[in-house]
Amino acid sequence: MTHPIQNFHGGVHPEENKQVSTQSPIRVAPIPQQVFVPLRQHIGEPARPCVAVGDRVRKGQIIAKADGYISVAAHAPTSGTVTAIALHPVPHPSGLSDPCIHITADGKDEWIERIAVDYRTTNISTLRNHLRDMGIAGLGGAAFPTFIKLNPGAAGAVKTLLLNGGECEPWISCDDMTMRERAAEVLQGAAIMRCMLHADTVLAGIEDNKPEAIAAMREAARNCDFPVEIIVVPTLYPSGGAKQMIKLITGREVPSGGRSTDIGVATFNVGTAYAVHRAINHGEPLISRVVTVTGNVGRAQNFDALIGTPIQELLALAGDAPEPVTGYLMGGPMMGIELAQTEIPVVKATNCILVKSDRLFPPPPRALPCIRCTRCADACPAELQPQELYWHARSKNFDKAQDYQLFDCIECGCCSYVCPSHIPLVQYYRYAKSEISAREKEQQAADHARSRHESRLMRIEREQRERAEKLAMKAAVKTSDAPARPADDAKKAAIQAAIERAKIQQADNVNNHPSTK
Amino acid sequence: MSGLAILLGAALGYAAVRFKVKEDPMVEQIDAILPQTQCGQCGFPGCKPYAEAMATGKADINQCPPGGEEGIRKLAALMGVEFKPLNAEHGEPKPKSLAVIDENICIGCTLCIQACPVDAILGAAKQMHTVIASECTGCELCVAPCPVDCISMVPIAENVATWKWKYPLIPLKALH
């Protein structure tokens, strides 16, 4: 029984380089002396610290609570003392620092009390809140809070639960190794998510360059108490993109600007499913993840590393770089972000640390002008017109860029990869996207300021009127009490005269313009 | 004839009331472009009065420093006039800032509260005042009235949330 595969548009096939990091099993990284837990590790509002400097914390203790709806908690990855809540470099393309909770480990690695939850008998809303407080965010790279995606919404809106084991980026193998070694746990996580979503079908998509993972997942699926279909998809970047994986497996396309749930599919990374299992069945919050350390290192391998571990600790474990290091990437060569320094901690989104050398990653040739060959359009998995987007983003014609569905771009880099002129196209799209978002925010702020200014003006006017009325009342009270003064008499006479004049004028009008009826 | 005249007159009168244009739509459109800092650098007491003056031809399009060059371009396009550079008499564009009150110096005089066009300062007579950062437009109107000079304008630092991708500057290969 083979599941029909519907290829998505475009895609590229860069050299995989995955086997170098799959030669040895996942190694548990030792506890570092100091960890730095960023408050902003997920999409949405940063978590709010709930510990103070000097506090002793235990492993798994909540140290920052979810703040707002789109947010999840953060936890102490090991036991120790909070030494600071301060800025520290974080993995971000800006290279800027962001607030982190600094913890000095005591080496005891002393857990909090871990309480498992029976998901079969627990209310779904309670489970969702539990996952938020367990800090679960998508481990595929975007780090979107998982509990939000586990909202079934209108009953039966999500029919299919799709486990994404695509892992299409070159060099990265953390999902591969997770599936090889932890397939049963991944499917136990899927069981929880299936129950929460009331999903009918559970599917898992894995690229055909991971035969060991496919075998392990199939073996685990056989021992499962619910049907799971393991579907092998051809190796083609970016098959691991949620929308591309959905197209491959269901043949359906997520509408422009829409979400996968719009077509009844909820997609989760296999690592996320594992984290859900640990959180619900073992009471362990998300404090560690599998990270591939590869590229220009002595021994490329996967580590089970605590969140907050400075990447230099992992680099030291992976051995000396055989060639001169020219930089570090978090993620793969297609979509990864440059890391300026090695004190940067592992975060929930850190799937890979890729060490560069000039031989492995030669600097890109100089860009030439666009010749409008449209090879980028052939390669675009979102079926956009990258050459048009480039044109409009480059000339800062943002309205036009949006007309060409700029925001459907997944920034996969296929267009830049095939560009014969070596134009860094994605950089232009990122620039245009962030410029458009900033303008929208500015416009909202301006509208907000306008309404506040208008209500202030209205308030001032009202206060003035009320004051005048009060004064008039006071004056009226005074005049009725006091005997009429000559000045008042004169005023009264003047008013009386005016009334008389008006009456005369009215009478004249009636006489001069008789009704035409 | 006169009956018809009355009928049409009534219809017109009704239409005048029923379809009355409350405000000049041009003013609204101009006001939508202005940055709403309400700073008064243009010489008018707020963005709306400046918009009204522009709509009636009493003010030029290049008097708004916070709107910057881009604002002037948008206004020029809307009004169908030529772009002109910002009139330096009205000031220069500055990085977006927030007013910060030194709470140790503040004497609680309420003058800044009265000056703030968007009610972004909280406080009462003889009580310490503070700026609600999320509401401050950075107009600087509170700075001058302060008798003890305890308000300073602090530029908003770039952080991970406000950082923007830069325009790619790539060396193009010389073709010759």
XYZ file of C-alpha atoms in Angstrom:
693
model
C 0.000 0.000 0.000
C 1.646 3.190 -1.110
C 0.220 6.568 -0.457
C -0.027 8.750 -3.583
C 2.446 11.640 -3.570
C 1.606 14.942 -5.200
C 4.723 16.913 -5.947
C 4.797 20.571 -5.057
C 5.964 23.165 -7.549
C 9.673 23.899 -7.906
C 12.175 22.959 -5.233
C 15.887 22.319 -5.447
C 18.211 19.496 -4.456
C 21.361 20.819 -2.798
C 24.052 18.433 -1.617
C 22.661 16.757 1.505
C 25.726 16.307 3.751
C 23.539 14.713 6.405
C 25.421 11.434 6.868
C 28.379 13.134 8.592
C 26.334 13.824 11.711
C 24.391 10.535 11.875
C 27.350 8.238 12.490
C 26.989 8.223 16.274
C 23.904 8.211 18.515
C 22.485 11.328 20.177
C 24.870 12.297 22.959
C 23.600 13.960 26.117
C 25.641 17.146 26.518
C 27.011 17.736 30.030
C 25.495 20.480 32.173
C 27.275 23.763 31.460
C 28.468 25.947 34.335
C 26.198 28.749 33.302
C 23.025 28.829 31.201
C 21.279 31.795 29.607
C 17.558 31.315 29.085
C 16.099 33.978 26.750
C 12.611 35.255 27.569
C 11.796 35.509 23.867
C 12.314 32.063 22.393
C 8.976 31.683 20.651
C 6.857 33.691 18.253
C 4.688 36.131 20.211
C 5.086 38.047 23.451
C 8.216 37.311 25.538
C 7.690 35.426 28.781
C 7.564 37.435 32.036
C 10.222 36.494 34.656
C 8.822 35.145 37.930
C 12.105 34.618 39.776
C 14.485 37.183 41.265
C 18.257 37.460 41.201
C 19.682 35.281 43.972
C 16.807 32.761 43.920
C 17.697 29.108 43.947
C 15.868 27.256 41.209
C 15.435 23.575 40.546
C 15.565 21.807 37.211
C 12.272 22.248 35.393
C 11.073 25.075 37.643
C 9.107 27.744 35.819
C 11.246 30.903 35.742
C 9.182 33.022 33.341
C 5.466 32.818 32.740
C 3.586 33.153 29.463
C 2.557 36.786 28.966
C -0.412 37.317 26.680
C -2.126 34.732 24.496
C 0.663 33.997 22.008
C 3.351 33.140 24.538
C 4.739 30.179 26.449
C 6.635 29.756 29.716
C 10.385 29.277 30.168
C 12.001 26.932 32.685
C 15.260 26.428 34.542
C 17.170 23.818 32.503
C 19.114 22.679 35.557
C 19.246 23.449 39.277
C 21.273 26.431 40.439
C 21.118 30.093 41.319
C 19.714 32.973 39.280
C 22.660 35.348 38.910
C 21.097 37.969 36.647
C 18.102 38.869 34.544
C 19.859 40.911 31.916
C 20.682 41.335 28.245
C 22.723 38.581 26.649
C 23.465 37.834 22.973
C 20.733 35.667 21.452
C 20.410 33.892 18.121
C 18.856 36.605 15.975
C 19.830 37.960 12.548
C 20.328 41.402 14.105
C 23.104 40.153 16.377
C 21.449 42.159 19.175
C 21.098 41.109 22.781
C 17.792 40.340 24.460
C 16.749 39.776 28.092
C 17.836 36.384 29.405
C 17.702 34.723 32.808
C 21.273 33.788 33.757
C 21.575 30.719 35.964
C 24.782 29.377 37.511
C 24.399 25.606 37.753
C 25.105 23.847 41.045
C 25.825 20.559 39.262
C 23.214 18.657 41.298
C 20.660 18.746 38.475
C 17.913 18.448 41.060
C 14.426 18.118 39.511
C 11.199 19.667 40.653
C 8.407 17.228 41.396
C 7.364 15.887 38.003
C 3.650 15.137 37.685
C 2.329 13.184 34.721
C -1.133 14.003 33.414
C -3.572 11.442 32.039
C -4.568 13.111 28.789
C -7.444 10.699 28.203
C -9.313 11.899 31.259
C -8.254 15.556 31.316
C -10.194 18.428 29.849
C -8.621 19.639 26.569
C -8.518 23.261 27.671
C -6.601 22.225 30.803
C -4.188 20.228 28.646
C -3.584 23.219 26.396
C -2.845 25.488 29.342
C -0.579 22.784 30.708
C 1.408 22.664 27.460
C 1.725 26.466 27.535
C 3.055 26.298 31.102
C 5.382 23.481 30.030
C 6.889 25.879 27.501
C 6.156 23.776 24.419
C 6.822 25.617 21.154
C 7.341 24.183 17.675
C 10.837 22.701 17.369
C 10.906 22.769 13.581
C 12.328 26.272 13.519
C 9.482 28.785 13.804
C 8.901 28.116 17.533
C 5.196 28.912 17.399
C 3.399 28.091 20.689
C 2.145 24.526 20.243
C -0.894 24.813 22.502
C -2.490 27.348 20.150
C -2.245 24.922 17.246
C -3.884 22.243 19.398
C -7.159 24.131 19.570
C -9.686 22.051 17.670
C -11.858 25.158 17.285
C -15.130 24.293 15.585
C -15.716 20.620 16.326
C -13.980 18.405 13.798
C -12.218 21.269 12.010
C -8.963 19.336 11.998
C -9.299 15.946 10.341
C -5.644 15.099 9.827
C -2.696 15.243 12.198
C 0.482 15.407 10.157
C 3.874 14.720 11.718
C 6.568 16.512 9.765
C 9.752 14.483 9.512
C 10.825 16.086 6.253
C 13.937 17.778 7.559
C 14.879 18.888 4.078
C 17.681 21.358 4.887
C 21.149 20.073 4.094
C 23.461 19.152 7.004
C 20.700 18.959 9.668
C 19.888 15.566 11.150
C 18.301 16.219 14.552
C 14.811 15.072 13.470
C 16.320 12.064 11.703
C 18.107 11.003 14.894
C 15.024 11.737 17.028
C 12.949 9.436 14.831
C 15.631 6.725 14.805
C 16.060 6.677 18.568
C 12.752 7.954 19.933
C 10.121 6.848 17.419
C 7.819 5.285 20.026
C 7.873 8.453 22.150
C 7.191 10.616 19.080
C 4.075 8.564 18.398
C 3.009 8.755 22.050
C 3.144 12.521 21.624
C 1.104 12.139 18.448
C -1.462 10.132 20.441
C -1.907 13.088 22.799
C -2.234 15.590 19.954
C -4.642 13.301 18.071
C -6.822 13.109 21.157
C -6.736 16.900 21.702
C -7.599 17.663 18.084
C -10.130 14.826 17.637
C -8.215 14.046 14.446
C -9.347 11.041 12.359
C -6.084 10.349 10.599
C -2.470 10.446 11.738
C 0.163 10.674 9.010
C 3.914 11.139 9.170
C 5.918 12.377 6.185
C 9.617 11.519 5.979
C 12.075 12.159 3.125
C 13.417 9.031 1.438
C 17.009 9.892 2.400
C 16.301 8.727 5.983
C 15.733 4.960 5.640
C 16.662 4.222 9.276
C 14.171 6.782 10.555
C 11.463 5.417 8.238
C 12.107 1.873 9.488
C 12.070 2.954 13.140
C 8.854 4.952 12.715
C 7.150 2.062 10.852
C 8.171 -0.317 13.629
C 6.776 2.058 16.246
C 3.584 2.556 14.212
C 2.989 -1.212 14.215
C 3.017 -1.194 18.007
C 0.670 1.773 18.218
C -2.928 1.457 19.424
C -4.159 3.814 16.701
C -3.444 3.766 12.954
C -0.430 5.827 11.854
C 0.648 5.902 8.252
C 4.344 6.563 7.605
C 4.640 8.168 4.175
C 7.918 8.365 2.308
C 8.330 11.525 0.247
C 11.038 12.193 -2.328
C 14.074 14.146 -1.174
C 13.544 17.646 -2.525
C 14.130 20.895 -0.658
C 11.860 22.377 0.847
C 9.639 19.318 1.382
C 9.881 19.954 5.133
C 8.036 23.254 4.792
C 4.597 22.691 6.346
C 2.723 23.802 3.231
C 4.929 21.733 0.934
C 4.584 18.639 3.123
C 0.804 19.031 3.121
C 0.792 19.300 -0.676
C 3.008 16.214 -0.982
C 0.871 14.065 1.260
C -2.692 15.301 0.862
C -2.454 16.892 -2.576
C -4.143 19.988 -1.175
C -2.797 23.513 -1.069
C -3.019 25.891 1.851
C -4.788 29.013 0.515
C -2.745 32.189 0.070
C -2.409 33.944 3.414
C -4.133 30.991 5.101
C -3.116 28.310 7.579
C -2.968 24.563 7.274
C -5.946 24.223 9.608
C -8.015 26.018 6.917
C -7.897 22.753 4.988
C -8.262 20.566 8.067
C -4.614 19.630 8.613
C -2.542 20.315 11.729
C 1.197 19.915 11.169
C 3.784 19.374 13.889
C 7.471 18.664 13.810
C 8.414 15.218 15.112
C 10.579 16.803 17.832
C 7.559 18.791 19.023
C 5.566 15.566 19.318
C 8.365 14.127 21.447
C 8.350 17.254 23.668
C 4.559 16.985 24.098
C 4.991 13.366 25.201
C 7.663 14.322 27.767
C 5.493 17.161 29.095
C 2.231 15.239 29.475
C 3.368 11.700 30.251
C 6.441 12.577 32.320
C 5.766 16.086 33.621
C 8.993 17.393 32.074
C 8.886 20.891 30.577
C 10.767 21.755 27.390
C 14.281 22.308 28.782
C 16.351 20.401 26.277
C 16.336 19.558 22.603
C 18.339 17.660 20.012
C 20.858 19.897 18.242
C 22.996 18.888 15.265
C 26.537 20.263 15.468
C 28.141 19.822 12.093
C 30.112 21.334 9.226
C 33.658 22.397 9.983
C 33.988 20.476 13.285
C 36.109 17.535 14.441
C 33.261 15.071 15.091
C 29.876 16.100 13.740
C 27.051 14.665 15.838
C 23.739 15.313 17.547
C 23.557 16.449 21.141
C 20.668 16.423 23.562
C 21.487 19.889 24.926
C 19.859 21.958 27.654
C 18.127 25.110 26.470
C 20.408 27.981 27.465
C 23.675 26.099 26.846
C 26.175 28.483 25.205
C 26.945 27.063 21.774
C 30.687 27.211 22.500
C 30.163 24.320 24.955
C 28.698 22.179 22.177
C 31.418 23.255 19.750
C 34.048 22.150 22.282
C 32.351 18.734 22.552
C 32.351 18.399 18.776
C 36.120 18.766 18.603
C 38.500 21.208 16.977
C 37.633 22.591 13.584
C 39.941 21.070 10.955
C 39.852 24.210 8.819
C 39.852 27.933 9.602
C 36.369 28.903 10.868
C 34.634 31.553 8.771
C 31.409 31.777 10.737
C 28.573 30.001 12.513
C 25.025 29.405 11.347
C 22.023 28.467 13.440
C 19.978 26.258 11.135
C 20.988 25.048 7.725
C 22.782 26.710 4.820
C 19.515 27.608 3.067
C 17.581 29.355 5.839
C 19.993 29.541 8.774
C 20.933 32.770 10.499
C 24.484 33.962 11.115
C 25.657 33.890 14.726
C 28.112 36.637 15.562
C 29.522 34.996 18.681
C 29.655 31.675 20.473
C 28.291 32.799 23.862
C 24.869 32.701 22.227
C 22.700 30.055 23.956
C 20.802 27.130 22.455
C 17.117 28.088 22.241
C 13.960 26.115 21.483
C 14.398 26.863 17.767
C 18.048 25.743 17.580
C 17.961 22.644 15.391
C 21.533 22.919 14.129
C 24.820 24.711 14.658
C 26.700 24.739 11.384
C 30.338 25.786 11.478
C 31.539 27.307 8.233
C 34.827 27.207 6.399
C 35.781 28.671 3.062
C 35.997 25.218 1.516
C 32.541 24.073 2.677
C 30.846 27.424 2.131
C 32.786 29.500 -0.370
C 31.780 33.161 -0.321
C 29.067 33.803 -2.921
C 30.234 35.184 -6.253
C 29.479 38.831 -6.853
C 25.936 39.519 -7.958
C 25.180 40.383 -11.563
C 22.121 42.216 -12.816
C 18.891 40.242 -13.151
C 18.515 38.909 -16.693
C 14.868 37.966 -16.147
C 15.470 34.320 -16.985
C 12.688 33.318 -14.492
C 14.598 30.291 -13.272
C 13.637 31.517 -9.799
C 9.956 31.269 -10.719
C 10.510 27.661 -11.826
C 12.161 26.881 -8.489
C 9.721 28.733 -6.199
C 7.773 26.216 -4.078
C 5.199 28.904 -3.214
C 4.524 29.451 -6.934
C 5.378 33.124 -6.735
C 7.161 35.296 -9.289
C 10.456 35.956 -7.457
C 11.826 38.140 -10.262
C 8.843 40.501 -9.907
C 9.093 40.478 -6.114
C 12.788 41.300 -6.415
C 12.068 44.140 -8.810
C 9.464 45.747 -6.558
C 11.308 45.128 -3.281
C 14.482 46.578 -4.746
C 12.686 49.737 -5.864
C 10.863 49.907 -2.491
C 7.537 49.598 -4.288
C 5.976 47.736 -1.399
C 2.342 47.880 -2.521
C 3.285 46.176 -5.758
C 5.360 43.598 -3.897
C 2.304 42.784 -1.799
C 0.211 42.516 -4.953
C 2.606 39.740 -5.944
C 1.868 37.983 -2.608
C 5.182 38.805 -0.937
C 3.873 37.450 2.361
C 3.336 33.984 0.882
C 7.112 33.761 0.462
C 8.515 31.211 2.938
C 12.090 32.543 2.530
C 13.340 29.071 1.611
C 16.076 30.458 -0.642
C 15.375 28.240 -3.677
C 15.270 31.356 -5.875
C 18.686 32.597 -4.745
C 20.045 29.057 -5.056
C 19.207 28.792 -8.750
C 19.838 32.443 -9.675
C 22.536 32.519 -12.395
C 23.269 36.134 -11.413
C 23.796 35.128 -7.755
C 21.416 37.820 -6.512
C 20.643 37.413 -2.783
C 16.908 37.548 -3.545
C 15.668 36.473 -0.110
C 17.480 39.391 1.511
C 15.345 41.737 -0.567
C 12.142 39.949 0.423
C 13.081 40.036 4.095
C 13.844 43.723 3.818
C 10.501 44.424 2.145
C 8.560 42.298 4.620
C 10.075 43.919 7.682
C 9.635 47.394 6.173
C 5.946 46.718 5.460
C 5.349 45.331 8.942
C 7.101 48.337 10.516
C 4.915 50.721 8.511
C 1.772 48.918 9.558
C 2.834 49.246 13.178
C 3.589 52.955 12.694
C 0.184 53.492 11.111
C -1.514 51.763 14.029
C 0.426 53.936 16.462
C -0.577 57.079 14.521
C -4.246 56.077 14.507
C -4.057 55.396 18.219
C -2.440 58.804 18.881
C -5.108 60.514 16.749
C -7.949 58.983 18.706
C -6.303 59.854 22.019
C -5.750 63.430 20.874
C -9.349 63.725 19.725
C -10.705 62.409 23.008
C -8.478 64.859 24.845
C -9.875 67.763 22.813
C -13.398 66.558 23.489
C -12.674 66.262 27.187
C -11.224 69.800 27.352
C -14.277 71.175 25.545
C -16.635 69.334 27.872
C -14.805 70.581 30.944
C -14.954 74.160 29.685
C -18.670 73.879 28.998
C -19.338 72.391 32.410
C -17.330 75.132 34.082
C -19.247 77.817 32.188
C -22.547 76.193 33.115
C -21.526 76.059 36.754
C -20.594 79.737 36.701
C -23.855 80.617 35.009
C -25.786 78.695 37.665
C -23.956 80.495 40.423
C -24.668 83.812 38.749
C -28.367 82.925 38.351
C -28.659 82.037 42.010
C -27.072 85.369 42.919
C -29.380 87.434 40.681
C -32.576 85.792 41.955
C -31.510 86.397 45.541
C -30.409 90.001 45.146
C -32.866 92.842 44.359
C -32.908 93.950 40.729
C -30.198 96.474 39.973
C -30.456 99.307 37.443
C -27.977 97.568 35.103
C -30.231 94.491 35.080
C -33.263 96.634 34.281
C -31.476 98.151 31.310
C -30.573 94.662 30.034
C -34.136 93.492 30.437
C -35.382 96.498 28.516
C -32.901 95.812 25.716
C -34.009 92.159 25.491
C -37.651 93.226 25.454
C -36.925 95.672 22.626
C -35.196 92.960 20.620
C -38.165 90.641 21.041
C -40.508 93.410 19.825
C -38.310 94.013 16.760
C -38.289 90.319 15.909
C -42.075 90.157 16.149
C -42.490 93.089 13.787
C -40.079 91.569 11.287
C -41.920 88.256 11.396
C -45.240 89.987 10.697
C -43.675 91.890 7.770
C -42.335 88.659 6.262
C -45.781 87.054 6.360
C -47.380 90.148 4.697
C -44.769 90.485 1.917
C -44.515 86.795 1.016
C -47.995 85.284 1.223
C -48.216 81.544 0.912
C -48.268 80.326 -2.693
C -50.641 77.522 -1.856
C -44.546 75.431 -11.973
C -44.222 76.753 -8.476
C -45.378 73.374 -7.155
C -42.556 71.716 -9.047
C -40.139 74.343 -7.744
C -41.202 73.610 -4.180
C -40.969 69.881 -4.746
C -37.460 70.118 -6.148
C -36.494 72.633 -3.501
C -37.735 70.286 -0.799
C -35.866 67.396 -2.386
C -32.682 69.433 -2.558
C -33.129 70.657 1.000
C -33.648 67.107 2.211
C -30.641 65.890 0.284
C -28.512 68.672 1.751
C -29.365 67.461 5.236
C -29.406 63.724 4.530
C -26.176 63.571 2.520
C -24.358 66.304 4.308
C -20.582 65.860 4.079
C -19.596 66.353 7.676
C -15.975 67.137 7.019
C -13.877 67.961 4.045
C -12.750 64.526 2.760
C -9.491 66.109 1.630
C -8.707 67.070 5.238
C -9.324 63.478 6.319
C -7.040 62.120 3.625
C -4.248 64.533 4.498
C -4.689 63.847 8.201
C -4.331 60.112 7.519
C -0.833 60.734 6.108
C 0.342 62.972 8.959
C 2.187 61.100 11.733
C -0.165 62.275 14.546
C 2.602 63.276 16.905
C 0.582 66.500 17.488
C 3.912 68.234 18.040
C 2.972 71.549 16.433
C 6.322 71.983 14.676
C 4.370 72.815 11.514
C 3.099 75.970 13.215
C -0.431 74.667 13.788
C -1.845 73.320 17.037
C -1.884 69.666 15.969
C -2.029 67.474 12.894
C -5.700 68.105 12.074
C -5.385 71.911 12.004
C -2.323 71.556 9.749
C -4.312 69.231 7.481
C -7.125 71.793 7.325
C -4.668 74.570 6.489
C -3.112 72.457 3.752
C -6.502 71.604 2.280
C -7.388 75.291 2.020
C -3.978 76.223 0.628
C -2.888 78.144 3.727
C 0.044 75.858 4.469
C 2.670 74.087 2.413
C 3.271 70.327 2.295
C 6.829 70.482 3.671
C 6.276 71.625 7.246
C 6.149 68.297 9.089
C 9.578 67.074 10.348
C 8.306 63.836 11.988
C 6.612 62.832 8.719
C 9.951 63.209 6.970
C 10.653 63.041 3.289
C 8.360 60.083 2.802
C 5.450 61.996 4.308
C 6.076 64.907 1.958
C 6.145 62.524 -1.015
C 2.823 61.042 -0.001
C 1.288 64.505 0.478
C 2.626 65.660 -2.895
C 1.104 62.618 -4.578
C -2.238 63.145 -2.845
C -2.457 66.874 -3.592
C -1.043 66.601 -7.095
C 1.830 69.009 -6.482
C 5.582 68.777 -6.885
C 7.696 67.283 -4.118
C 9.793 69.809 -2.225
C 12.361 69.233 0.509
C 11.450 69.754 4.175
C 11.367 73.417 5.185
C 14.224 73.707 7.696
C 12.370 76.507 9.532
C 10.122 73.850 11.027
C 12.926 71.648 12.295
C 14.672 68.490 11.195
C 13.626 64.840 11.369
C 14.967 63.222 14.526
C 15.135 59.596 15.602
C 11.905 58.581 17.319
C 12.216 59.320 21.024
C 10.245 58.964 24.235
C 9.878 61.544 26.991
C 11.284 60.344 30.304
C 10.604 62.158 33.579
C 13.344 62.139 36.205
C 11.090 61.183 39.057
C 13.571 62.359 41.704
C 13.443 65.925 40.431
C 9.741 66.195 39.487
C 7.870 68.594 41.805
C 4.379 67.598 40.680
C 3.384 70.886 39.019
C 1.114 69.247 36.366
C 2.340 71.621 33.628
C 3.578 68.729 31.475
C 0.266 66.911 31.916
C -1.536 69.955 30.540
C 0.903 70.173 27.626
C 0.704 66.535 26.558
C -1.539 66.272 23.476
C -2.286 62.579 23.909
C -2.726 62.343 27.703
C 0.370 60.191 28.022
C 1.497 61.649 31.363
C 0.090 60.345 34.581
C 0.149 62.277 37.851
C -1.637 64.820 40.062
C -0.792 68.127 41.761
C 2.150 67.715 44.120
C 2.402 64.049 43.168
C 5.159 62.536 41.099
C 4.410 62.387 37.351
C 5.377 59.667 34.945
C 5.166 59.094 31.199
C 3.155 56.138 29.905
C 5.747 54.966 27.394
C 3.313 53.116 25.148
C 1.240 56.278 24.602
C 4.039 58.851 24.157
C 4.405 60.132 20.584
C 7.720 61.874 21.278
C 6.326 65.332 20.428
C 8.564 67.130 22.998
C 5.717 69.479 24.019
C 6.154 68.534 27.673
C 9.843 69.458 27.745
C 9.564 73.270 27.573
C 6.854 73.814 30.241
C 8.738 71.873 32.921
C 10.000 74.447 35.449
C 12.678 72.114 36.827
C 13.885 70.631 33.504
C 13.319 67.070 34.626
C 12.046 65.756 31.278
C 14.475 64.405 28.725
C 13.873 62.910 25.302
C 15.449 59.457 25.053
C 15.799 57.927 21.572
C 14.127 54.532 21.295
C 16.873 51.908 21.195
C 16.661 49.207 18.579
C 15.871 45.806 20.058
C 15.127 42.349 18.753
C 11.434 43.187 18.385
C 11.870 46.506 16.544
C 14.907 45.554 14.450
C 14.368 45.637 10.697
C 16.161 43.844 7.882
C 18.340 46.348 6.074
C 18.248 47.117 2.396
C 20.715 44.671 0.830
C 23.857 46.428 -0.274
C 25.596 44.071 -2.624
C 28.562 44.915 -4.772
C 27.590 44.441 -8.402
C 30.238 42.899 -10.578
C 31.612 45.353 -13.107
C 30.542 44.281 -16.567
C 33.529 45.716 -18.432
